[in-house]
Amino acid sequence: MDGALPSSCAGPLPCLAAVHGGEGVGTEWTGIPESQVGMAAEMALSHRGPHKVLNEAELEEVAHRKPPPRPSLRGYLRKTRCSGSAAKSLLFRFLPFLRWLPRYPIKDWLLGDIVSGFSVGIMHLPQGLAYALLAGLPPVTGLYSSFYPVFLYFFFGTSRHNSVGPFAVISVMIGSLTESLMPSEDFMISINGSNATIDEERRDAARVELVATITVLTGIFQVALGLLQFGFVVTYLSDPLVRGYTTAASVHVLVSQLKNVFGISQGEASGPLSLFVTIIDLCKKLPGTNVGTLVTAIIAIVAILIVKELNHKFAAKLPMPIPIELITIIVSTGISYGVNLKEKFGISVVGNIPSGLKPPVVPNMSYFGQVAGNAFAIAVVGYAICISLGKIFALKHGYKVDSNQELIALGLCNFLGGFFQCFAISCSMSRSLVQESTGGNSQVAGVIASLVILVTILKIGELFRDLPKAILAAIIIANLKGMFKQFKDLCTLWKSNKVDLLVWIVTFIATLLLNLDIGLAASVAFGLLTVIFRTQLPHYSILGRISDTDVYRDVVEYEMAQEVPGVKIFRSSSTIYFANVELYAEALKKKSGIDVDRLIEKKKKALKKLKKQQKKLEKEKAKRKKHAEDGPGVSVIELSSEESGAPSEPTLQSLGLPKPNFHAVILDFSPINFVDTVAIKILKNIFRDFHEIEVDVFVASCSVSVLAQLERGNFFSSAITKHSFFPSVHDAVAHISRERPQASVDHSTRM
């Protein structure tokens, strides 16, 4: 082949002389300093020599391992010392808009952000009204929740495409709380001394006060977690768990809106099994269905679903999605007002929507103790949904989302929004997708959307007083379509991962049975248990070498992997700690092919028997010596144990016990990322037990952090030293292969 290097070359660098006609490799390389070329050539040539095997003790001496840094108060204060650059960096971190807004490309992004903001704003209007109904609050609170948090996110958020605001799952979590703590039955008033009705005005005021407190507390939790760099807390909510939870929450949402679809009044159940209590109660009251309400809801649901499907199908051709939800509430409000649906057909309507903004109100802190657990659950779920969406868009468009800053941003939106009668918010996938698809490029789109809602609050909101509640229920139900598509996960997870499938199913069932708050806690606990069980049941394997390589693989899974004669290389796919280290030791002994414990027990019995025989011999020897002294001048010469050739320590062979068919065990520590005190104790026992049966134990691929933990745990001693630790499995095998023949030679010389 033209241009191929000579076959005698060991690598590209040594062969440059051959390529250049035998000349030196110094200045022939244009643009590369001669010193670097010489160094590289020297390294390449040295690579051709025999590989020097270093154990961990030798490696530390050669490589000069640094002592682990010890944290000190002075060092911490030096890092946190205030300076101009540190203050500027901190300011830019907590107010991200200061970083990107001065560089905002007006010509390229502004038009897209305006169109996108207007599109999302007209989605906020119907969804805000609907999700307020879902939370058991007056409709105007949904408009407030679509304005204040959305506007505040512009200053603190780092995702350019997330559309924050009311979200169905969060709304239903709040709704279940308002229904349990502020049931409508507590606000009954009598009319004319006989008929009883609900004082809706007093009930709504009490619920708004409660939810504002929940929202503020949710914000406090989120800001605190963000400041403590606890953004990782969401990692405990795996994707199957979140999807199973949101799917179950969608069922709760659907059931909660059926009363508005059928036009019947229902009591508000809460706590475990409340979903099924509500369904049973609904079935009993179905004969009292309001036909007008049912027809209105069905027509609205069908129309919304059809137009949404058309929006999806012709997304590339439409400049912006058809705002079917806005059209639906405008048309239905007009029909309701013109025909007087409330009076003629008994269709329930939204009622009065006050115009204008209200002054901030301090939350009632007496509720904190009652709602702390629920507020924390809302904080975690809301953040999990928000950050997962943010990371999807960031990956797609090539920018980064700061998880801790997102937690702070969401927390500030909730905390400040709570003072203005907002309920807790998160991110909506449907709105975020519209914001992205209609040309949204930055958080400016959110500001435009909030301005649309502001105009609605100030001037237009009061026009929707005749809007039928069935229409809002229809909007909520139609928007659940995407959530219910998550049932497809069952087929996907069945094929890919059965454990994740189990997490999905258990989360779904637990959330249905135990309600949203307890269900979430139970789901997280179960998810963590699956992790623990998986670490307790890892894959244990004996490794063999792939011929002509330095690669070692499981001999069961790879046909070409052959065990090194006389050496067992053991590997676990999980780290070792108190919950699984005993299983690790048992698996090692089982994989070795011999019953180590039984062999040790036999050795102890044989040694005990040998000691008895030795004592018996010593007694007989003493008797013979005594008789010899009493007899006529016969001298007895006693030989020491060394002179008589007796071994100093009995071996398995001398005791008549079977010897293992291997002389060394290598523990591959490459998957091990930490050890605890229990693991250190069991590892010491492993070294001791195998030493008892004349098998040497070595450790390979132990990370520096694990090595430091072993040092702190007093693992090393005169019996176990770092000379038994090697940087790689191949180094350990090479060491054993070199030492064993030497030991055999020494033994034969002594013989």
XYZ file of C-alpha atoms in Angstrom:
751
model
C 0.000 0.000 0.000
C 1.377 3.445 -0.933
C 2.491 5.548 1.995
C 2.284 2.709 4.546
C 4.784 2.740 7.416
C 7.439 -0.001 7.543
C 6.213 -3.052 9.428
C 9.187 -2.906 11.802
C 8.012 0.415 13.228
C 6.540 0.216 16.721
C 4.677 3.466 16.367
C 4.422 6.603 14.271
C 7.139 8.616 16.034
C 10.090 6.191 15.714
C 9.286 5.690 12.055
C 9.574 9.313 11.003
C 13.226 8.827 10.186
C 12.288 6.053 7.788
C 9.605 8.197 6.196
C 12.002 11.104 5.763
C 14.768 9.020 4.292
C 16.664 8.286 7.484
C 17.010 11.881 8.630
C 16.497 12.938 12.228
C 13.086 13.804 13.542
C 14.080 17.180 14.994
C 13.457 20.164 12.764
C 11.696 18.187 10.021
C 8.374 18.783 11.813
C 7.285 22.254 10.818
C 5.807 24.274 13.667
C 6.692 21.781 16.433
C 9.545 22.653 18.819
C 12.496 20.292 18.731
C 12.362 19.719 22.493
C 8.742 18.506 22.336
C 9.496 16.221 19.400
C 12.450 14.727 21.254
C 10.373 14.182 24.378
C 7.570 12.552 22.413
C 10.010 10.324 20.566
C 11.643 9.320 23.852
C 8.229 8.434 25.353
C 7.301 6.414 22.287
C 10.607 4.535 22.350
C 10.335 3.861 26.071
C 6.899 2.400 25.459
C 8.544 -0.342 23.450
C 10.440 -1.601 26.488
C 9.078 -4.099 29.031
C 6.264 -2.779 31.168
C 7.337 -2.169 34.755
C 4.816 -3.510 37.241
C 4.254 -1.221 40.217
C 2.174 -1.984 43.243
C 0.367 0.807 45.062
C 3.180 1.373 47.571
C 5.775 1.699 44.806
C 3.451 3.851 42.715
C 2.956 6.323 45.559
C 6.717 6.598 45.952
C 7.408 7.031 42.227
C 4.445 9.311 41.437
C 4.679 11.287 44.718
C 1.076 10.965 45.819
C -0.104 14.140 47.462
C -1.656 13.982 50.934
C -5.414 14.597 50.913
C -6.236 18.274 51.496
C -7.584 19.057 54.935
C -10.374 21.627 55.008
C -9.622 24.571 57.234
C -11.568 27.605 58.348
C -8.876 29.880 56.901
C -9.158 28.238 53.490
C -12.935 28.498 53.552
C -12.786 32.173 54.504
C -10.273 32.789 51.729
C -12.681 31.287 49.188
C -15.619 33.312 50.484
C -13.650 36.544 50.762
C -15.583 39.443 49.298
C -14.130 41.168 46.254
C -15.417 43.129 43.308
C -15.187 40.204 40.904
C -16.797 37.818 43.419
C -19.680 40.248 44.027
C -20.190 40.675 40.281
C -20.153 36.929 39.707
C -22.669 36.418 42.535
C -24.939 39.135 41.142
C -24.865 37.636 37.639
C -25.576 34.225 39.092
C -28.695 35.251 41.005
C -29.890 37.697 38.316
C -29.092 35.867 35.067
C -30.879 38.472 32.910
C -27.982 40.883 33.629
C -25.722 38.535 31.705
C -27.820 37.820 28.622
C -30.032 40.902 28.243
C -27.224 43.353 27.246
C -26.260 40.896 24.482
C -29.845 40.309 23.354
C -29.956 40.198 19.507
C -32.962 42.432 18.878
C -33.104 41.984 15.090
C -32.896 38.191 15.238
C -34.971 37.365 18.318
C -37.423 40.145 19.156
C -40.098 39.381 16.549
C -40.093 35.673 17.405
C -40.350 36.431 21.120
C -43.302 38.800 20.569
C -45.232 36.261 18.460
C -44.375 33.473 20.884
C -45.291 35.567 23.940
C -48.658 36.509 22.490
C -49.373 32.847 21.580
C -48.491 31.638 25.064
C -50.383 34.530 26.672
C -53.662 33.568 25.035
C -53.077 30.007 26.269
C -52.467 31.278 29.802
C -55.905 32.896 29.944
C -58.116 29.781 29.642
C -55.638 27.527 31.438
C -55.308 29.979 34.337
C -59.065 30.100 34.787
C -59.363 26.319 34.462
C -56.516 25.403 36.811
C -57.849 27.806 39.465
C -61.068 25.811 39.345
C -58.979 22.645 39.692
C -57.270 24.074 42.781
C -60.655 24.898 44.328
C -60.051 28.658 44.100
C -61.759 31.661 42.485
C -60.890 31.967 38.741
C -59.109 35.299 39.190
C -56.349 33.612 41.227
C -55.476 31.646 38.095
C -54.973 34.930 36.245
C -52.784 36.250 39.068
C -50.739 33.010 38.932
C -50.320 33.486 35.181
C -49.021 37.038 35.614
C -46.773 37.552 38.658
C -44.655 34.350 38.498
C -44.285 34.561 34.707
C -43.038 38.147 34.951
C -40.663 37.357 37.835
C -39.158 34.369 36.001
C -37.739 36.799 33.427
C -35.311 38.111 36.064
C -34.302 34.882 37.806
C -34.798 31.992 35.351
C -32.120 30.397 33.163
C -34.310 28.413 30.744
C -35.133 30.301 27.548
C -38.108 28.125 26.583
C -39.843 27.085 29.805
C -43.325 28.545 30.191
C -43.915 28.822 33.924
C -47.375 29.254 35.377
C -50.314 27.109 36.487
C -49.890 23.376 35.916
C -52.534 20.664 36.256
C -50.610 18.324 38.579
C -49.643 21.102 41.001
C -53.182 22.494 40.887
C -54.749 19.171 41.782
C -52.248 18.746 44.648
C -53.352 22.134 45.971
C -56.998 21.256 45.344
C -56.782 18.084 47.417
C -55.323 20.138 50.259
C -57.956 22.892 50.126
C -60.731 20.307 50.058
C -59.357 18.467 53.081
C -58.537 21.525 55.227
C -61.320 23.844 54.005
C -64.251 21.625 52.963
C -67.362 23.349 51.676
C -69.391 21.772 54.494
C -67.650 24.087 56.953
C -69.174 27.127 55.237
C -72.847 26.161 55.188
C -75.370 28.874 56.064
C -79.121 28.513 56.526
C -81.644 30.496 54.517
C -85.071 31.173 56.056
C -84.178 28.801 58.856
C -84.605 25.672 56.730
C -82.598 25.588 53.480
C -78.798 25.446 53.763
C -76.392 26.716 51.157
C -72.636 27.285 50.901
C -71.268 30.729 51.640
C -68.951 30.714 48.613
C -67.542 34.159 49.278
C -66.362 33.260 52.775
C -65.124 29.832 51.633
C -63.148 31.299 48.731
C -61.568 33.933 50.969
C -60.490 31.289 53.470
C -59.099 29.028 50.733
C -57.195 31.886 49.095
C -55.570 32.676 52.436
C -54.640 29.014 52.947
C -53.242 28.551 49.426
C -51.270 31.800 49.606
C -49.601 30.413 52.749
C -48.865 27.104 51.007
C -47.389 28.968 48.032
C -45.128 31.131 50.190
C -43.935 28.067 52.146
C -43.340 26.182 48.885
C -41.218 29.113 47.697
C -39.250 29.148 50.964
C -38.452 25.448 50.589
C -37.336 25.894 46.985
C -35.157 28.947 47.668
C -33.575 27.271 50.696
C -32.783 24.114 48.722
C -31.352 26.210 45.894
C -29.121 28.256 48.189
C -27.864 25.077 49.840
C -27.007 23.694 46.373
C -29.598 20.944 46.829
C -30.734 20.991 43.239
C -29.710 17.344 43.105
C -32.679 16.447 45.349
C -34.718 15.967 42.185
C -32.443 13.065 41.206
C -34.359 10.971 43.730
C -37.362 11.377 41.446
C -36.446 9.117 38.547
C -38.070 9.605 35.164
C -40.333 6.509 35.496
C -41.395 7.747 38.938
C -42.251 11.244 37.695
C -44.126 9.910 34.667
C -46.048 7.356 36.728
C -46.878 10.036 39.299
C -48.068 12.607 36.749
C -50.165 9.954 34.994
C -51.865 9.037 38.272
C -52.292 12.734 39.059
C -54.017 13.099 35.685
C -56.531 10.461 36.762
C -57.171 12.503 39.912
C -57.611 15.604 37.745
C -60.064 13.822 35.445
C -62.161 12.466 38.318
C -62.220 15.852 40.051
C -63.702 17.497 36.936
C -66.406 14.946 36.215
C -68.802 16.747 38.572
C -68.491 19.875 36.395
C -68.989 17.807 33.243
C -72.158 16.128 34.527
C -73.403 19.224 36.341
C -73.883 17.584 39.721
C -72.843 18.694 43.213
C -70.513 16.432 45.149
C -69.016 16.261 48.603
C -65.255 16.696 48.770
C -63.390 13.590 49.899
C -59.752 13.638 50.974
C -57.115 11.230 52.237
C -56.310 7.656 51.142
C -58.867 6.033 48.804
C -60.581 9.420 48.324
C -60.449 8.911 44.545
C -62.599 5.804 44.762
C -64.954 7.419 47.277
C -65.467 10.267 44.782
C -66.110 7.839 41.896
C -68.657 5.846 43.913
C -70.429 9.027 45.021
C -70.449 10.282 41.405
C -72.017 7.041 40.152
C -74.767 7.317 42.763
C -75.587 10.867 41.633
C -75.480 10.230 37.867
C -79.300 10.142 37.603
C -79.274 13.841 38.544
C -77.040 14.784 35.582
C -77.678 18.208 34.031
C -78.062 17.374 30.337
C -77.266 20.904 29.199
C -73.996 20.917 31.128
C -73.043 17.476 29.793
C -73.746 18.427 26.168
C -71.794 21.680 26.550
C -68.784 19.846 27.987
C -68.810 17.101 25.337
C -69.028 19.573 22.447
C -66.169 21.630 23.918
C -63.937 18.576 24.540
C -64.459 17.232 21.009
C -63.829 20.640 19.413
C -60.669 21.262 21.438
C -59.244 17.792 20.728
C -59.944 18.056 16.971
C -58.343 21.476 16.623
C -55.356 20.462 18.755
C -54.840 17.494 16.458
C -54.998 19.796 13.442
C -52.508 22.132 15.101
C -50.135 19.217 15.558
C -50.630 17.881 12.035
C -50.171 21.229 10.284
C -47.669 22.741 12.705
C -45.170 23.419 9.913
C -47.713 25.335 7.798
C -49.425 27.373 10.522
C -47.685 30.604 11.621
C -49.017 29.941 15.134
C -51.333 27.318 16.642
C -55.059 28.009 16.449
C -55.973 29.296 19.950
C -58.895 26.911 20.270
C -59.104 27.229 24.069
C -59.415 31.016 23.877
C -61.924 30.748 21.020
C -63.926 28.218 23.049
C -64.233 30.397 26.145
C -65.097 33.510 24.079
C -67.787 31.723 22.054
C -69.224 29.862 25.053
C -69.278 33.043 27.145
C -71.142 34.854 24.355
C -73.670 32.041 23.981
C -74.103 31.771 27.752
C -74.721 35.516 28.050
C -77.042 35.684 25.025
C -79.131 32.590 25.801
C -78.905 32.936 29.593
C -77.789 29.320 30.102
C -77.639 29.656 33.862
C -81.303 30.572 34.273
C -82.810 28.459 31.473
C -80.772 25.255 31.804
C -79.236 25.515 35.270
C -75.684 25.475 33.873
C -73.189 26.628 36.502
C -71.055 29.620 35.493
C -67.820 31.162 36.779
C -69.460 34.202 38.342
C -67.909 37.509 39.235
C -64.252 38.065 38.256
C -62.950 41.242 39.917
C -60.841 43.504 37.719
C -57.584 45.122 38.752
C -54.644 44.035 40.900
C -54.842 43.591 44.645
C -52.280 44.825 47.182
C -49.940 42.238 48.733
C -51.154 40.415 51.847
C -48.926 38.744 54.447
C -49.715 34.992 54.626
C -51.235 33.431 57.720
C -48.264 31.718 59.344
C -50.476 29.708 61.690
C -51.064 27.298 58.783
C -47.340 26.516 58.378
C -47.403 23.520 60.685
C -50.412 21.972 58.950
C -49.177 22.322 55.377
C -45.360 21.980 55.684
C -45.256 18.404 54.357
C -47.586 19.157 51.459
C -45.676 22.334 50.597
C -42.409 20.379 50.440
C -43.991 17.775 48.150
C -45.337 20.532 45.877
C -41.895 22.194 45.884
C -40.111 19.009 44.817
C -42.655 17.915 42.190
C -42.922 21.397 40.698
C -39.159 21.707 40.442
C -38.760 18.187 39.004
C -41.171 18.957 36.159
C -39.593 22.371 35.545
C -35.958 21.234 35.440
C -36.694 18.172 33.306
C -38.403 20.341 30.679
C -35.656 22.959 30.920
C -32.907 20.408 30.323
C -34.726 18.987 27.296
C -34.928 22.400 25.628
C -31.389 23.356 26.688
C -29.971 20.195 25.128
C -31.937 20.763 21.947
C -30.888 24.415 21.514
C -27.351 24.212 22.896
C -27.366 26.224 26.111
C -27.053 25.375 29.799
C -29.638 25.457 32.556
C -28.381 26.011 36.104
C -30.336 23.524 38.212
C -29.761 25.333 41.516
C -30.621 28.734 40.032
C -33.799 27.246 38.518
C -34.746 26.080 41.994
C -34.149 29.580 43.363
C -36.038 31.171 40.451
C -39.054 28.918 40.914
C -38.920 29.512 44.663
C -38.860 33.292 44.308
C -41.757 33.156 41.837
C -43.790 31.175 44.362
C -42.629 33.113 47.427
C -43.378 36.560 46.002
C -46.475 35.339 44.159
C -47.952 34.050 47.412
C -48.230 37.622 48.703
C -50.413 38.456 45.669
C -52.920 35.561 46.023
C -51.148 33.278 43.540
C -51.066 29.511 43.909
C -47.931 27.404 43.389
C -46.724 27.140 39.810
C -44.468 24.966 37.697
C -43.883 24.557 33.957
C -46.463 23.432 31.420
C -45.253 21.198 28.615
C -48.010 22.307 26.230
C -47.260 26.006 26.713
C -43.495 25.441 26.573
C -43.809 23.575 23.290
C -45.918 26.397 21.854
C -43.376 28.955 23.086
C -40.605 27.071 21.303
C -42.482 26.230 18.105
C -43.738 29.791 17.537
C -40.244 31.266 17.542
C -39.564 31.969 21.217
C -35.850 32.478 21.838
C -35.586 33.909 25.345
C -37.362 34.854 28.564
C -38.642 37.988 26.792
C -41.476 35.796 25.452
C -42.574 35.254 29.066
C -42.727 39.006 29.664
C -44.952 39.449 26.587
C -47.210 36.614 27.809
C -47.489 38.210 31.264
C -48.460 41.544 29.677
C -51.291 39.799 27.806
C -52.566 38.468 31.141
C -52.117 41.883 32.774
C -54.400 43.477 30.167
C -56.915 40.690 30.800
C -56.834 41.244 34.575
C -57.240 44.999 34.256
C -59.859 45.251 31.498
C -61.153 41.967 30.060
C -61.451 39.491 32.964
C -64.815 40.721 34.211
C -66.358 39.900 30.811
C -66.029 36.152 31.521
C -68.491 36.083 34.435
C -70.977 34.067 32.306
C -68.399 31.476 31.242
C -69.793 27.970 32.000
C -67.667 25.927 34.392
C -68.218 22.956 32.075
C -66.064 24.743 29.476
C -63.201 25.090 31.958
C -63.587 21.414 32.855
C -63.482 20.566 29.140
C -60.240 22.561 28.725
C -58.679 20.730 31.667
C -59.720 17.284 30.413
C -58.614 17.975 26.840
C -55.179 19.039 28.080
C -54.779 15.682 29.859
C -54.387 13.874 26.537
C -50.608 14.232 26.588
C -50.450 12.926 30.149
C -52.519 9.852 29.341
C -50.192 9.075 26.432
C -47.655 8.186 29.107
C -49.417 4.819 29.457
C -47.314 3.868 26.416
C -44.364 3.833 28.803
C -45.561 0.436 30.035
C -44.733 -1.247 26.718
C -41.422 0.570 26.371
C -40.283 -0.213 29.918
C -41.399 -3.845 29.614
C -38.892 -4.232 26.780
C -36.092 -2.114 28.244
C -36.073 -2.302 32.060
C -38.368 -4.332 34.310
C -37.286 -2.532 37.490
C -38.210 0.868 36.034
C -41.503 -0.653 34.929
C -42.136 -1.779 38.506
C -41.327 1.736 39.786
C -43.795 3.226 37.269
C -46.596 0.812 38.212
C -46.066 1.067 41.985
C -45.956 4.876 41.770
C -49.131 4.954 39.709
C -51.036 2.605 42.019
C -49.727 4.216 45.225
C -50.719 7.683 44.005
C -54.206 6.471 43.058
C -54.764 4.701 46.368
C -52.976 6.960 48.855
C -53.654 10.352 47.270
C -51.032 12.714 45.880
C -49.025 13.606 48.989
C -48.703 10.210 50.678
C -48.444 8.542 47.276
C -45.420 10.658 46.379
C -43.644 9.796 49.640
C -44.386 6.089 49.195
C -43.180 6.201 45.580
C -39.884 7.871 46.485
C -39.340 5.328 49.269
C -40.012 2.457 46.882
C -37.701 3.962 44.247
C -34.875 4.177 46.791
C -35.546 0.603 47.892
C -35.097 -0.614 44.317
C -31.670 1.046 44.277
C -30.739 -0.666 47.543
C -31.990 -4.031 46.300
C -30.055 -3.630 43.060
C -26.851 -2.970 44.989
C -27.598 -6.040 47.092
C -28.080 -8.181 44.006
C -25.295 -7.141 41.642
C -23.687 -9.258 38.944
C -20.700 -11.211 40.261
C -18.227 -12.597 37.761
C -14.909 -14.367 37.351
C -12.781 -12.598 34.767
C -10.499 -14.092 32.166
C -7.984 -12.580 29.792
C -8.770 -12.044 26.124
C -5.788 -13.567 24.339
C -3.087 -11.170 23.071
C -4.650 -8.233 24.968
C -4.562 -6.665 28.406
C -8.363 -6.838 28.581
C -10.196 -8.996 31.131
C -13.844 -9.957 30.754
C -16.428 -12.293 32.278
C -15.587 -15.852 31.250
C -19.295 -16.718 31.091
C -20.170 -13.898 28.687
C -17.037 -14.002 26.472
C -15.963 -17.240 24.798
C -12.415 -16.002 24.167
C -11.875 -14.971 27.790
C -9.669 -17.559 29.472
C -8.950 -17.751 33.195
C -5.337 -17.125 34.181
C -3.986 -20.465 35.496
C -3.880 -20.493 39.267
C -5.536 -17.071 39.576
C -9.177 -16.156 40.284
C -10.106 -12.614 39.238
C -13.347 -11.594 40.951
C -15.494 -8.595 40.094
C -18.797 -7.166 41.387
C -20.881 -4.759 39.315
C -21.756 -2.703 42.414
C -19.912 -0.877 45.150
C -19.617 -2.618 48.522
C -21.016 -1.306 51.781
C -22.776 -2.570 54.892
C -25.886 -3.774 53.030
C -24.131 -6.043 50.527
C -20.557 -6.690 51.675
C -21.400 -10.028 53.305
C -23.092 -11.113 50.082
C -19.918 -9.993 48.280
C -17.778 -12.231 50.498
C -20.142 -15.193 50.061
C -20.218 -14.755 46.276
C -16.397 -14.609 46.161
C -16.094 -17.859 48.067
C -18.749 -19.495 45.923
C -17.199 -18.325 42.643
C -13.781 -19.577 43.751
C -15.074 -23.150 43.447
C -14.162 -24.328 46.936
C -15.874 -24.258 50.294
C -13.449 -21.897 52.036
C -15.173 -21.942 55.411
C -15.339 -25.738 55.520
C -11.698 -26.050 54.515
C -10.714 -23.631 57.279
C -12.797 -25.636 59.741
C -11.090 -28.874 58.655
C -7.699 -27.196 59.007
C -8.532 -26.089 62.543
C -9.596 -29.650 63.461
C -6.449 -31.074 61.904
C -4.274 -28.563 63.774
C -6.055 -29.390 67.008
C -5.452 -33.074 66.399
C -1.818 -32.385 65.520
C -1.304 -30.446 68.727
C -2.686 -33.365 70.741
C -0.286 -35.716 68.977
C 2.608 -33.353 69.605
C 1.757 -33.148 73.303
C 1.541 -36.942 73.437
C 4.923 -37.263 71.734
C 6.423 -34.714 74.099
C 5.173 -36.718 77.089
C 6.574 -39.964 75.659
C 9.857 -38.210 74.901
C 10.021 -36.910 78.435
C 9.428 -40.440 79.787
C 12.161 -41.907 77.562
C 14.550 -39.218 78.656
C 13.782 -39.909 82.300
C 14.337 -43.662 81.845
C 17.577 -42.957 80.000
C 18.850 -40.805 82.853
C 18.008 -43.527 85.363
C 19.809 -46.194 83.253
C 23.576 -46.819 82.845
C 25.490 -43.898 81.164
C 23.666 -43.692 77.885
C 23.634 -40.232 76.379
C 20.577 -39.095 74.411
C 20.995 -36.467 71.740
C 17.855 -34.332 71.086
C 17.433 -32.709 67.710
C 15.732 -29.362 67.366
C 12.751 -29.031 65.076
C 14.847 -27.182 62.501
C 17.622 -29.783 62.573
C 15.147 -32.625 62.318
C 13.727 -31.034 59.196
C 10.231 -30.580 60.639
C 8.270 -27.721 59.016
C 7.878 -24.570 61.124
C 4.196 -24.230 60.191
C 1.888 -27.026 59.059
C 0.549 -26.745 55.510
C -2.656 -28.102 54.031
C -0.623 -30.759 52.281
C 1.179 -31.817 55.454
C -2.159 -31.957 57.251
C -3.571 -34.229 54.549
C -6.100 -31.673 53.340
C -6.925 -30.829 49.696
C -5.137 -27.760 48.399
C -7.068 -25.209 46.263
C -6.376 -25.365 42.538
C -5.466 -21.677 42.573
C -2.880 -19.761 44.547
C -4.057 -16.157 44.158
C -7.266 -14.119 44.149
C -7.500 -10.686 42.533
C -10.373 -8.426 43.604
C -11.227 -5.993 40.807
C -12.198 -2.770 42.613
C -12.927 -0.708 39.490
C -16.706 -0.487 40.237
C -16.086 0.363 43.917
C -16.576 4.072 44.639
C -16.760 3.989 48.444
C -16.402 1.641 51.405
C -17.651 1.924 54.965
C -16.412 0.477 58.250
C -18.411 -2.737 57.837
C -16.986 -3.280 54.353
C -13.442 -2.715 55.659
C -14.006 -5.305 58.397
C -15.305 -7.931 55.956
C -12.449 -7.218 53.509
C -9.984 -7.902 56.325
C -11.774 -11.208 56.945
C -11.471 -12.088 53.243
C -7.704 -11.559 53.360
C -7.481 -13.616 56.578
C -9.633 -16.515 55.372
C -7.842 -16.962 52.063
C -4.474 -16.687 53.783
C -5.604 -19.575 56.000
C -5.975 -21.784 52.914
C -2.649 -20.589 51.442
C -4.140 -18.269 48.821
C -2.775 -14.750 48.355
C -5.272 -11.912 47.899
C -4.564 -8.875 45.712
C -6.640 -5.809 44.918
C -6.643 -4.117 41.496
C -7.965 -0.817 40.116
C -8.664 0.702 43.525
C -9.384 4.428 43.199
C -7.450 6.951 45.281
C -10.594 7.991 47.172
C -11.331 4.388 48.200
C -7.673 3.916 49.108
C -7.893 6.961 51.374
C -11.020 5.524 53.022
C -9.172 2.251 53.634
C -6.293 4.180 55.213
C -8.623 6.098 57.506
C -10.362 2.853 58.457
C -7.058 1.236 59.597
C -7.306 -1.422 56.923
C -3.572 -1.708 56.323
C -1.328 -3.549 58.769
C 1.746 -5.760 58.777
C -0.392 -8.564 57.336
C -2.141 -6.425 54.675
C 0.040 -3.840 52.956
C -0.195 -1.685 49.856
C 2.158 -4.142 48.150
C -1.006 -6.200 47.550
C -2.679 -3.329 45.652
C -2.090 -2.722 41.926
C -3.259 -0.011 39.501
C -4.836 -2.526 37.109
C -5.858 -6.157 36.877
C -3.145 -6.817 34.298
C -0.472 -5.408 36.611
C -1.633 -7.727 39.372
C -1.601 -10.729 37.013
C 1.876 -9.800 35.758
C 3.145 -9.509 39.336
C 1.722 -12.924 40.281
C 3.121 -14.517 37.110
C 6.618 -13.184 37.887
C 6.593 -13.977 41.589
C 5.235 -17.508 41.314
C 8.055 -19.001 39.212
C 10.563 -17.347 41.557
C 8.854 -18.903 44.545
C 8.955 -22.300 42.830
C 12.687 -21.951 42.151
C 13.391 -20.958 45.762
C 11.375 -23.918 46.996
C 13.228 -26.388 44.742
C 16.585 -24.942 45.880
C 15.660 -25.466 49.517
C 14.643 -29.043 48.711
